[in-house]
Each structure stands twice: as structure tokens, then as C-alpha cells.
Amino acid sequence: MIVRIMGEGQVDLTDADLDVLNSFDAALEAAIESGDEKKFRKALNDLLTKVREDSRPLPADSLEPSQFILPHADASMDEVRKMLQDDGLIPG
């Protein structure tokens, strides 16, 4: 599955990564709901780190349709809140 991290480019993840990433996504949602900036920063960093670790970067000149888009590492809580859908940033 192709994922875009805003400001960084696209990466390829296996479908098997989806369950693990959903737990990170849930932690990020909980941090946003609580309004706790420290928890939000940690949850966003943890999610992006996990995606980077488990993925294979696509070439910079490649432009594939992304299954989902993740915020950049410095995104504000409000920016991420606006990106959330019914099932978080990561569908599933």
C-alpha cells in the first residue's frame, strides 16, 4: 500500500503493517481528543517513525496514488485534527 508523508514523499508498506499502524493511529487520536500537546507530539512521532521503519521509499520521481496521507512531523494538533476521518488517519 502506498502512503504519503507530507513533505517527505511516498513509501510502500505491506498490508500486514496496517494492524500495527492502526494502534499507533489510535494513540494519536486519543492524544488529540485529550488536547495534550506532549502526548500528541509523542504519538505523531511514534507513528511516523514506525511508518519510516517498516516501509520502502518510492523513487522521488514516482507519483503513485496514495492509500492514505500522513501529516509532516511538525504538524500542529489542529492540522492533524482536520486530517482525521471517521477511522483516523489510517483507514481500517
XYZ file of C-alpha atoms in Angstrom:
92
model
C 0.000 0.000 0.000
C 1.304 3.445 -0.903
C 1.440 6.093 1.822
C 2.422 9.745 1.538
C 4.093 11.565 4.399
C 3.557 15.243 3.691
C 6.834 16.958 2.888
C 8.761 13.680 2.657
C 7.338 11.732 -0.265
C 5.761 8.341 -0.742
C 6.583 4.983 0.808
C 5.367 1.462 0.233
C 4.055 -0.632 3.138
C 2.695 -4.152 3.168
C -0.941 -4.748 4.042
C 0.327 -6.668 7.077
C 1.575 -3.361 8.546
C -1.957 -1.961 8.676
C -2.956 -3.536 12.017
C 0.204 -2.305 13.732
C -0.171 1.180 12.298
C -3.800 1.352 13.425
C -2.669 1.018 17.049
C -0.317 3.988 16.564
C -3.139 5.879 14.843
C -5.463 5.179 17.782
C -2.874 6.581 20.208
C -2.607 9.715 18.082
C -6.398 10.156 18.047
C -6.552 9.718 21.821
C -3.836 12.345 22.295
C -5.739 14.793 20.095
C -9.002 14.132 21.949
C -7.279 14.784 25.277
C -5.733 18.006 23.962
C -2.387 17.022 25.497
C 0.359 18.536 23.315
C 3.122 16.365 24.816
C 1.191 13.135 24.188
C 0.260 14.373 20.708
C 3.909 15.054 19.771
C 4.979 11.623 21.027
C 2.123 9.812 19.257
C 2.759 11.603 15.952
C 6.489 10.925 16.184
C 5.872 7.254 17.041
C 3.501 6.812 14.080
C 5.828 8.442 11.569
C 8.855 6.562 12.919
C 7.041 3.242 12.578
C 5.987 4.043 9.007
C 9.557 5.013 8.088
C 11.000 1.865 9.699
C 8.573 -0.565 8.089
C 8.343 0.960 4.638
C 10.306 1.092 1.424
C 10.708 4.618 -0.006
C 9.471 5.115 -3.550
C 11.714 6.980 -6.002
C 11.330 10.755 -5.790
C 10.119 10.916 -9.413
C 7.428 8.282 -8.798
C 3.879 9.504 -8.326
C 1.508 6.724 -7.330
C -1.993 7.124 -5.878
C -1.683 7.131 -2.081
C -3.993 4.962 0.017
C -3.617 7.481 2.812
C -1.709 10.659 3.654
C 0.078 11.331 6.921
C 0.965 14.769 8.300
C 4.510 16.090 8.428
C 6.435 15.704 11.680
C 5.961 19.350 12.675
C 2.205 19.450 12.014
C 0.122 21.137 14.669
C -2.606 19.362 16.573
C -5.214 21.431 14.705
C -3.719 20.488 11.330
C -3.841 16.796 12.185
C -7.339 17.079 13.654
C -8.535 18.470 10.290
C -6.985 15.471 8.501
C -8.765 12.894 10.670
C -11.564 10.857 9.155
C -14.100 8.655 10.924
C -11.482 5.948 11.326
C -8.455 8.176 11.980
C -5.620 8.915 9.598
C -5.245 5.277 8.646
C -8.363 3.548 7.334
C -9.109 0.107 8.632
